[in-house]
PDB file of C-alpha atoms and ligand atoms in Angstrom:
ATOM      1  CA  MET A   1       0.022  -0.053  -0.356  1.00 55.00           C
ATOM      2  CA  ALA A   2       1.024   3.457  -0.427  1.00 69.00           C
ATOM      3  CA  PHE A   3       2.166   5.560   2.422  1.00 83.00           C
ATOM      4  CA  GLN A   4       0.157   7.875   3.335  1.00 90.00           C
ATOM      5  CA  ILE A   5       0.619  11.226   5.394  1.00 92.00           C
ATOM      6  CA  PRO A   6      -1.825  10.945   8.507  1.00 95.00           C
ATOM      7  CA  SER A   7      -4.774  13.315   8.901  1.00 94.00           C
ATOM      8  CA  ASP A   8      -3.312  14.573  12.113  1.00 96.00           C
ATOM      9  CA  LEU A   9       0.298  15.443  11.147  1.00 97.00           C
ATOM     10  CA  HIS A  10       1.413  19.085  11.979  1.00 97.00           C
ATOM     11  CA  PRO A  11       1.833  20.891   9.238  1.00 96.00           C
ATOM     12  CA  GLU A  12       5.856  22.078   9.757  1.00 97.00           C
ATOM     13  CA  LEU A  13       6.096  18.204   9.504  1.00 97.00           C
ATOM     14  CA  VAL A  14       4.952  17.908   5.534  1.00 96.00           C
ATOM     15  CA  PRO A  15       8.314  18.185   4.043  1.00 96.00           C
ATOM     16  CA  VAL A  16       9.665  15.302   6.302  1.00 97.00           C
ATOM     17  CA  ALA A  17       6.646  12.945   6.229  1.00 97.00           C
ATOM     18  CA  TRP A  18       8.409  10.783   3.624  1.00 97.00           C
ATOM     19  CA  LEU A  19      10.399   9.392   6.668  1.00 98.00           C
ATOM     20  CA  LEU A  20       7.653   8.146   8.869  1.00 98.00           C
ATOM     21  CA  GLY A  21       7.164   4.577   9.942  1.00 97.00           C
ATOM     22  CA  THR A  22       9.442   1.711  10.805  1.00 98.00           C
ATOM     23  CA  TRP A  23      12.065   1.004   8.182  1.00 98.00           C
ATOM     24  CA  HIS A  24      14.123  -2.392   8.420  1.00 98.00           C
ATOM     25  CA  GLY A  25      17.557  -3.319   6.619  1.00 98.00           C
ATOM     26  CA  ASN A  26      21.319  -3.990   5.996  1.00 98.00           C
ATOM     27  CA  GLY A  27      24.271  -1.392   5.919  1.00 98.00           C
ATOM     28  CA  ARG A  28      28.092  -1.831   5.692  1.00 98.00           C
ATOM     29  CA  GLY A  29      30.830  -0.029   7.662  1.00 98.00           C
ATOM     30  CA  ASP A  30      34.019   0.596   7.571  1.00 98.00           C
ATOM     31  CA  TYR A  31      36.508   3.374   9.046  1.00 98.00           C
ATOM     32  CA  PRO A  32      40.958   3.448   8.732  1.00 98.00           C
ATOM     33  CA  THR A  33      41.353   2.042  12.242  1.00 98.00           C
ATOM     34  CA  ILE A  34      38.906  -0.810  12.198  1.00 98.00           C
ATOM     35  CA  GLU A  35      37.659  -3.830  10.573  1.00 97.00           C
ATOM     36  CA  ALA A  36      34.592  -3.529   7.604  1.00 98.00           C
ATOM     37  CA  PHE A  37      31.688  -5.159   9.076  1.00 98.00           C
ATOM     38  CA  GLY A  38      27.976  -5.650   7.894  1.00 98.00           C
ATOM     39  CA  TYR A  39      25.028  -4.619  10.127  1.00 98.00           C
ATOM     40  CA  GLU A  40      20.877  -5.128  10.250  1.00 98.00           C
ATOM     41  CA  GLN A  41      18.887  -1.743  11.142  1.00 98.00           C
ATOM     42  CA  GLU A  42      15.795  -1.647  12.321  1.00 98.00           C
ATOM     43  CA  VAL A  43      14.630   2.707  12.085  1.00 98.00           C
ATOM     44  CA  ALA A  44      11.394   4.140  13.175  1.00 98.00           C
ATOM     45  CA  PHE A  45      10.397   7.833  12.756  1.00 98.00           C
ATOM     46  CA  ALA A  46       7.244   8.994  14.829  1.00 98.00           C
ATOM     47  CA  HIS A  47       4.753  11.844  15.529  1.00 98.00           C
ATOM     48  CA  ASP A  48       2.356  12.663  18.053  1.00 98.00           C
ATOM     49  CA  GLY A  49       0.556  15.929  16.253  1.00 97.00           C
ATOM     50  CA  ARG A  50       3.762  17.768  17.667  1.00 98.00           C
ATOM     51  CA  PRO A  51       6.185  19.701  14.980  1.00 98.00           C
ATOM     52  CA  PHE A  52       8.920  17.157  15.886  1.00 98.00           C
ATOM     53  CA  LEU A  53       9.699  13.592  14.583  1.00 98.00           C
ATOM     54  CA  HIS A  54      11.341  11.076  17.081  1.00 98.00           C
ATOM     55  CA  TYR A  55      13.898   9.053  15.750  1.00 98.00           C
ATOM     56  CA  PHE A  56      15.383   5.481  16.894  1.00 98.00           C
ATOM     57  CA  SER A  57      17.607   3.514  15.083  1.00 98.00           C
ATOM     58  CA  ARG A  58      19.214   0.029  16.234  1.00 98.00           C
ATOM     59  CA  THR A  59      21.665  -2.214  14.936  1.00 98.00           C
ATOM     60  CA  TRP A  60      23.051  -5.463  15.245  1.00 98.00           C
ATOM     61  CA  ILE A  61      26.380  -6.581  13.771  1.00 98.00           C
ATOM     62  CA  THR A  62      26.073  -9.504  11.324  1.00 98.00           C
ATOM     63  CA  ASP A  63      28.344 -12.358   9.964  1.00 98.00           C
ATOM     64  CA  GLU A  64      29.032 -13.172   6.429  1.00 96.00           C
ATOM     65  CA  ALA A  65      25.522 -15.043   6.371  1.00 96.00           C
ATOM     66  CA  GLY A  66      23.652 -11.902   7.407  1.00 96.00           C
ATOM     67  CA  GLU A  67      23.070 -13.686  11.047  1.00 98.00           C
ATOM     68  CA  ARG A  68      23.132 -11.270  14.205  1.00 98.00           C
ATOM     69  CA  VAL A  69      26.218 -11.481  16.141  1.00 98.00           C
ATOM     70  CA  ARG A  70      25.596  -9.083  18.592  1.00 98.00           C
ATOM     71  CA  PRO A  71      23.719  -5.681  19.219  1.00 98.00           C
ATOM     72  CA  GLY A  72      25.255  -2.508  17.765  1.00 98.00           C
ATOM     73  CA  ALA A  73      24.801   1.020  17.488  1.00 98.00           C
ATOM     74  CA  LEU A  74      21.821   2.628  19.196  1.00 98.00           C
ATOM     75  CA  GLU A  75      20.622   6.123  18.615  1.00 98.00           C
ATOM     76  CA  THR A  76      17.537   7.965  19.382  1.00 98.00           C
ATOM     77  CA  GLY A  77      16.788  11.687  19.308  1.00 98.00           C
ATOM     78  CA  PHE A  78      14.224  14.458  17.527  1.00 98.00           C
ATOM     79  CA  LEU A  79      13.925  15.895  13.974  1.00 98.00           C
ATOM     80  CA  ARG A  80      12.767  19.460  14.601  1.00 98.00           C
ATOM     81  CA  PRO A  81      11.593  21.723  11.078  1.00 97.00           C
ATOM     82  CA  SER A  82      12.764  25.244  11.703  1.00 96.00           C
ATOM     83  CA  GLU A  83      12.525  27.336   8.891  1.00 90.00           C
ATOM     84  CA  GLU A  84      11.514  26.312   5.256  1.00 88.00           C
ATOM     85  CA  GLY A  85      13.666  23.809   3.708  1.00 95.00           C
ATOM     86  CA  ARG A  86      15.970  23.502   7.201  1.00 98.00           C
ATOM     87  CA  VAL A  87      15.843  21.047   9.846  1.00 98.00           C
ATOM     88  CA  GLU A  88      17.369  20.740  13.585  1.00 98.00           C
ATOM     89  CA  LEU A  89      18.319  17.453  14.900  1.00 98.00           C
ATOM     90  CA  VAL A  90      19.294  16.540  18.802  1.00 98.00           C
ATOM     91  CA  LEU A  91      20.726  12.976  18.952  1.00 98.00           C
ATOM     92  CA  ALA A  92      21.719  11.030  21.823  1.00 98.00           C
ATOM     93  CA  HIS A  93      24.139   7.709  21.661  1.00 98.00           C
ATOM     94  CA  PRO A  94      25.034   5.145  24.005  1.00 98.00           C
ATOM     95  CA  THR A  95      28.801   5.732  23.585  1.00 98.00           C
ATOM     96  CA  GLY A  96      28.616   8.531  25.096  1.00 98.00           C
ATOM     97  CA  TYR A  97      28.116  11.525  22.248  1.00 98.00           C
ATOM     98  CA  ALA A  98      25.087  13.896  22.483  1.00 98.00           C
ATOM     99  CA  GLU A  99      24.851  16.030  19.084  1.00 98.00           C
ATOM    100  CA  ILE A 100      23.173  18.830  17.678  1.00 98.00           C
ATOM    101  CA  TRP A 101      22.724  18.831  13.854  1.00 98.00           C
ATOM    102  CA  TYR A 102      21.443  21.135  11.137  1.00 98.00           C
ATOM    103  CA  GLY A 103      20.578  19.977   7.927  1.00 98.00           C
ATOM    104  CA  GLU A 104      18.568  20.744   4.413  1.00 98.00           C
ATOM    105  CA  VAL A 105      15.526  19.258   3.069  1.00 98.00           C
ATOM    106  CA  ASP A 106      15.385  19.027  -0.466  1.00 98.00           C
ATOM    107  CA  GLY A 107      12.337  16.825  -1.601  1.00 96.00           C
ATOM    108  CA  ALA A 108      13.069  13.320  -0.621  1.00 97.00           C
ATOM    109  CA  ARG A 109      16.501  14.276   0.730  1.00 98.00           C
ATOM    110  CA  ILE A 110      18.056  15.676   3.679  1.00 98.00           C
ATOM    111  CA  THR A 111      21.769  16.572   4.308  1.00 98.00           C
ATOM    112  CA  LEU A 112      22.790  16.703   7.747  1.00 98.00           C
ATOM    113  CA  ALA A 113      25.895  18.178   9.338  1.00 98.00           C
ATOM    114  CA  THR A 114      26.920  18.751  12.823  1.00 98.00           C
ATOM    115  CA  ASP A 115      27.110  21.486  14.373  1.00 98.00           C
ATOM    116  CA  VAL A 116      28.021  20.756  18.329  1.00 98.00           C
ATOM    117  CA  VAL A 117      29.621  17.006  19.412  1.00 98.00           C
ATOM    118  CA  ALA A 118      29.610  16.759  23.367  1.00 98.00           C
ATOM    119  CA  ARG A 119      31.450  13.456  24.427  1.00 98.00           C
ATOM    120  CA  THR A 120      31.822  12.079  28.088  1.00 98.00           C
ATOM    121  CA  VAL A 121      35.391  11.514  29.331  1.00 98.00           C
ATOM    122  CA  THR A 122      35.179   7.943  28.451  1.00 98.00           C
ATOM    123  CA  ALA A 123      33.683   8.043  24.910  1.00 98.00           C
ATOM    124  CA  LYS A 124      36.293   7.744  22.011  1.00 98.00           C
ATOM    125  CA  GLU A 125      37.457  10.596  20.150  1.00 98.00           C
ATOM    126  CA  TYR A 126      34.729  11.624  18.032  1.00 98.00           C
ATOM    127  CA  THR A 127      34.239  15.423  16.564  1.00 98.00           C
ATOM    128  CA  ALA A 128      32.105  15.951  13.859  1.00 98.00           C
ATOM    129  CA  GLY A 129      29.716  13.865  11.488  1.00 98.00           C
ATOM    130  CA  GLN A 130      28.119  14.124   8.278  1.00 98.00           C
ATOM    131  CA  ARG A 131      24.824  12.721   7.010  1.00 98.00           C
ATOM    132  CA  MET A 132      22.951  12.201   3.703  1.00 98.00           C
ATOM    133  CA  TYR A 133      19.148  10.419   3.836  1.00 98.00           C
ATOM    134  CA  GLY A 134      17.220   9.579   0.495  1.00 98.00           C
ATOM    135  CA  LEU A 135      14.251   7.962  -0.622  1.00 98.00           C
ATOM    136  CA  VAL A 136      14.911   6.070  -3.791  1.00 97.00           C
ATOM    137  CA  GLU A 137      12.166   3.921  -5.334  1.00 96.00           C
ATOM    138  CA  GLY A 138      10.578   4.137  -1.924  1.00 96.00           C
ATOM    139  CA  ALA A 139      14.027   2.596  -0.127  1.00 98.00           C
ATOM    140  CA  LEU A 140      15.706   5.145   2.773  1.00 98.00           C
ATOM    141  CA  MET A 141      19.022   5.186   1.679  1.00 98.00           C
ATOM    142  CA  TYR A 142      21.674   6.796   3.968  1.00 98.00           C
ATOM    143  CA  ALA A 143      25.662   7.269   3.933  1.00 98.00           C
ATOM    144  CA  HIS A 144      27.024   8.596   7.170  1.00 98.00           C
ATOM    145  CA  ASP A 145      30.568  10.233   7.197  1.00 98.00           C
ATOM    146  CA  MET A 146      32.422  10.901  10.609  1.00 98.00           C
ATOM    147  CA  ALA A 147      35.706  12.499  12.122  1.00 98.00           C
ATOM    148  CA  ALA A 148      36.985  10.119  14.877  1.00 98.00           C
ATOM    149  CA  GLU A 149      40.013   8.843  16.583  1.00 98.00           C
ATOM    150  CA  GLY A 150      42.116  11.596  14.488  1.00 97.00           C
ATOM    151  CA  GLN A 151      41.029  10.824  10.846  1.00 98.00           C
ATOM    152  CA  PRO A 152      39.887  13.398   8.428  1.00 98.00           C
ATOM    153  CA  MET A 153      35.968  13.297   7.702  1.00 98.00           C
ATOM    154  CA  GLN A 154      35.216   9.808   5.691  1.00 98.00           C
ATOM    155  CA  SER A 155      32.934   7.334   5.200  1.00 98.00           C
ATOM    156  CA  HIS A 156      31.674   5.435   8.401  1.00 98.00           C
ATOM    157  CA  LEU A 157      28.120   3.557   7.348  1.00 98.00           C
ATOM    158  CA  TRP A 158      26.104   3.553   4.696  1.00 98.00           C
ATOM    159  CA  GLY A 159      22.687   1.405   4.219  1.00 98.00           C
ATOM    160  CA  LYS A 160      19.183   0.629   2.549  1.00 98.00           C
ATOM    161  CA  LEU A 161      16.334  -0.121   4.478  1.00 98.00           C
ATOM    162  CA  GLU A 162      12.833  -0.813   3.191  1.00 98.00           C
ATOM    163  CA  ARG A 163       9.304   0.057   5.064  1.00 97.00           C
ATOM    164  CA  ALA A 164       8.980  -2.510   7.613  1.00 94.00           C
TER     165      ALA A 164
HETATM  166  C1  LIG Q 201      24.580   1.473  12.502  1.00 95.48           C
HETATM  167  C2  LIG Q 201      25.159   2.307  13.045  1.00 95.48           C
HETATM  168  C3  LIG Q 201      26.628   1.797  13.459  1.00 95.48           C
HETATM  169  C4  LIG Q 201      27.420   0.615  13.696  1.00 95.48           C
HETATM  170  C5  LIG Q 201      26.792  -0.917  13.115  1.00 95.48           C
HETATM  171  C6  LIG Q 201      28.431   0.688  14.073  1.00 95.48           C
HETATM  172  C7  LIG Q 201      29.940   0.064  14.391  1.00 95.48           C
HETATM  173  C8  LIG Q 201      30.705   0.007  14.609  1.00 95.48           C
HETATM  174  C9  LIG Q 201      31.921  -0.739  14.566  1.00 95.48           C
HETATM  175  C10 LIG Q 201      31.732  -2.747  14.637  1.00 95.48           C
HETATM  176  C11 LIG Q 201      33.084  -0.415  15.155  1.00 95.48           C
HETATM  177  C12 LIG Q 201      34.432  -1.321  15.559  1.00 95.48           C
HETATM  178  C13 LIG Q 201      34.485  -1.184  16.979  1.00 95.48           C
HETATM  179  C14 LIG Q 201      33.562  -1.687  17.943  1.00 95.48           C
HETATM  180  O1  LIG Q 201      32.610  -2.166  17.726  1.00 95.48           O
HETATM  181  O2  LIG Q 201      33.644  -0.621  18.633  1.00 95.48           O
HETATM  182  C15 LIG Q 201      32.491   0.912  15.282  1.00 95.48           C
HETATM  183  C16 LIG Q 201      33.819   2.023  15.960  1.00 95.48           C
HETATM  184  C17 LIG Q 201      33.567   3.241  15.966  1.00 95.48           C
HETATM  185  N1  LIG Q 201      32.313   3.973  15.666  1.00 95.48           N
HETATM  186 FE1  LIG Q 201      30.329   3.026  14.926  1.00 95.48          FE
HETATM  187  N2  LIG Q 201      28.867   2.351  14.367  1.00 95.48           N
HETATM  188  C18 LIG Q 201      27.673   2.536  14.208  1.00 95.48           C
HETATM  189  C19 LIG Q 201      27.396   4.280  14.233  1.00 95.48           C
HETATM  190  C20 LIG Q 201      28.253   4.926  14.880  1.00 95.48           C
HETATM  191  C21 LIG Q 201      28.083   6.469  15.055  1.00 95.48           C
HETATM  192  C22 LIG Q 201      26.299   7.176  14.877  1.00 95.48           C
HETATM  193  C23 LIG Q 201      29.032   6.850  15.417  1.00 95.48           C
HETATM  194  C24 LIG Q 201      29.092   8.587  16.124  1.00 95.48           C
HETATM  195  C25 LIG Q 201      28.138   8.888  16.619  1.00 95.48           C
HETATM  196  C26 LIG Q 201      29.901   6.175  15.465  1.00 95.48           C
HETATM  197  C27 LIG Q 201      31.284   6.192  15.839  1.00 95.48           C
HETATM  198  C28 LIG Q 201      32.302   5.283  16.219  1.00 95.48           C
HETATM  199  C29 LIG Q 201      33.581   5.445  16.644  1.00 95.48           C
HETATM  200  C30 LIG Q 201      34.274   6.946  17.333  1.00 95.48           C
HETATM  201  C31 LIG Q 201      34.106   4.347  15.987  1.00 95.48           C
HETATM  202  C32 LIG Q 201      35.479   3.741  16.978  1.00 95.48           C
HETATM  203  C33 LIG Q 201      36.648   3.692  15.579  1.00 95.48           C
HETATM  204  C34 LIG Q 201      37.911   3.322  16.473  1.00 95.48           C
HETATM  205  O3  LIG Q 201      38.161   2.386  17.608  1.00 95.48           O
HETATM  206  O4  LIG Q 201      39.229   3.845  15.548  1.00 95.48           O
HETATM  207  N3  LIG Q 201      29.678   4.921  15.017  1.00 95.48           N
HETATM  208  N4  LIG Q 201      31.462   1.508  14.988  1.00 95.48           N
END
């Protein structure tokens, strides 16, 4: 069934309504300081009538057969449309980061960059991120670059999610 905009959606969320719902899929990750890996992912974007989306993502590291090996990264936060075509994102991670992102919405595509990354004293050195989300033939595709552990901004993750 085609996705329909909920009747109680706040008007400010219409430009990002294509994110709404639960998504499931797989991704790959890499970085110069670690071994490449595969993961399974579940993502949910929800609304309650107010002008923000609640975002929740959880992952499982997978083996070569695609079987879950262990729980992976989790993150949760709030996507807040601001002025025309712009969004703010507040994100928290169990690995000790709290982030403020700003982004632009261009049709079914959002590009985001961190403004501020705060980290706890025991967290690894991660200092900045860039993300792109896009709807491509009904699938939610994304790429996530980061600067961490003394490395320049570069790819850490890319994934493809289908509506669950
Ligand atoms: C789909 C989500 C993600 C998955 C599956 C994932 C997976 C991994 C894996 C398997 C490693 C290797 C070492 C380890 O297990 O700790 C790693 C390292 C790392 N990841 Fe991620 N990650 C994800 C998202 C993120 C996000 C959102 C951030 C930043 C907020 C991040 C920052 C890092 C950092 C800083 C390292 C350490 C690199 C190093 O030790 O040199 N990751 N990630």
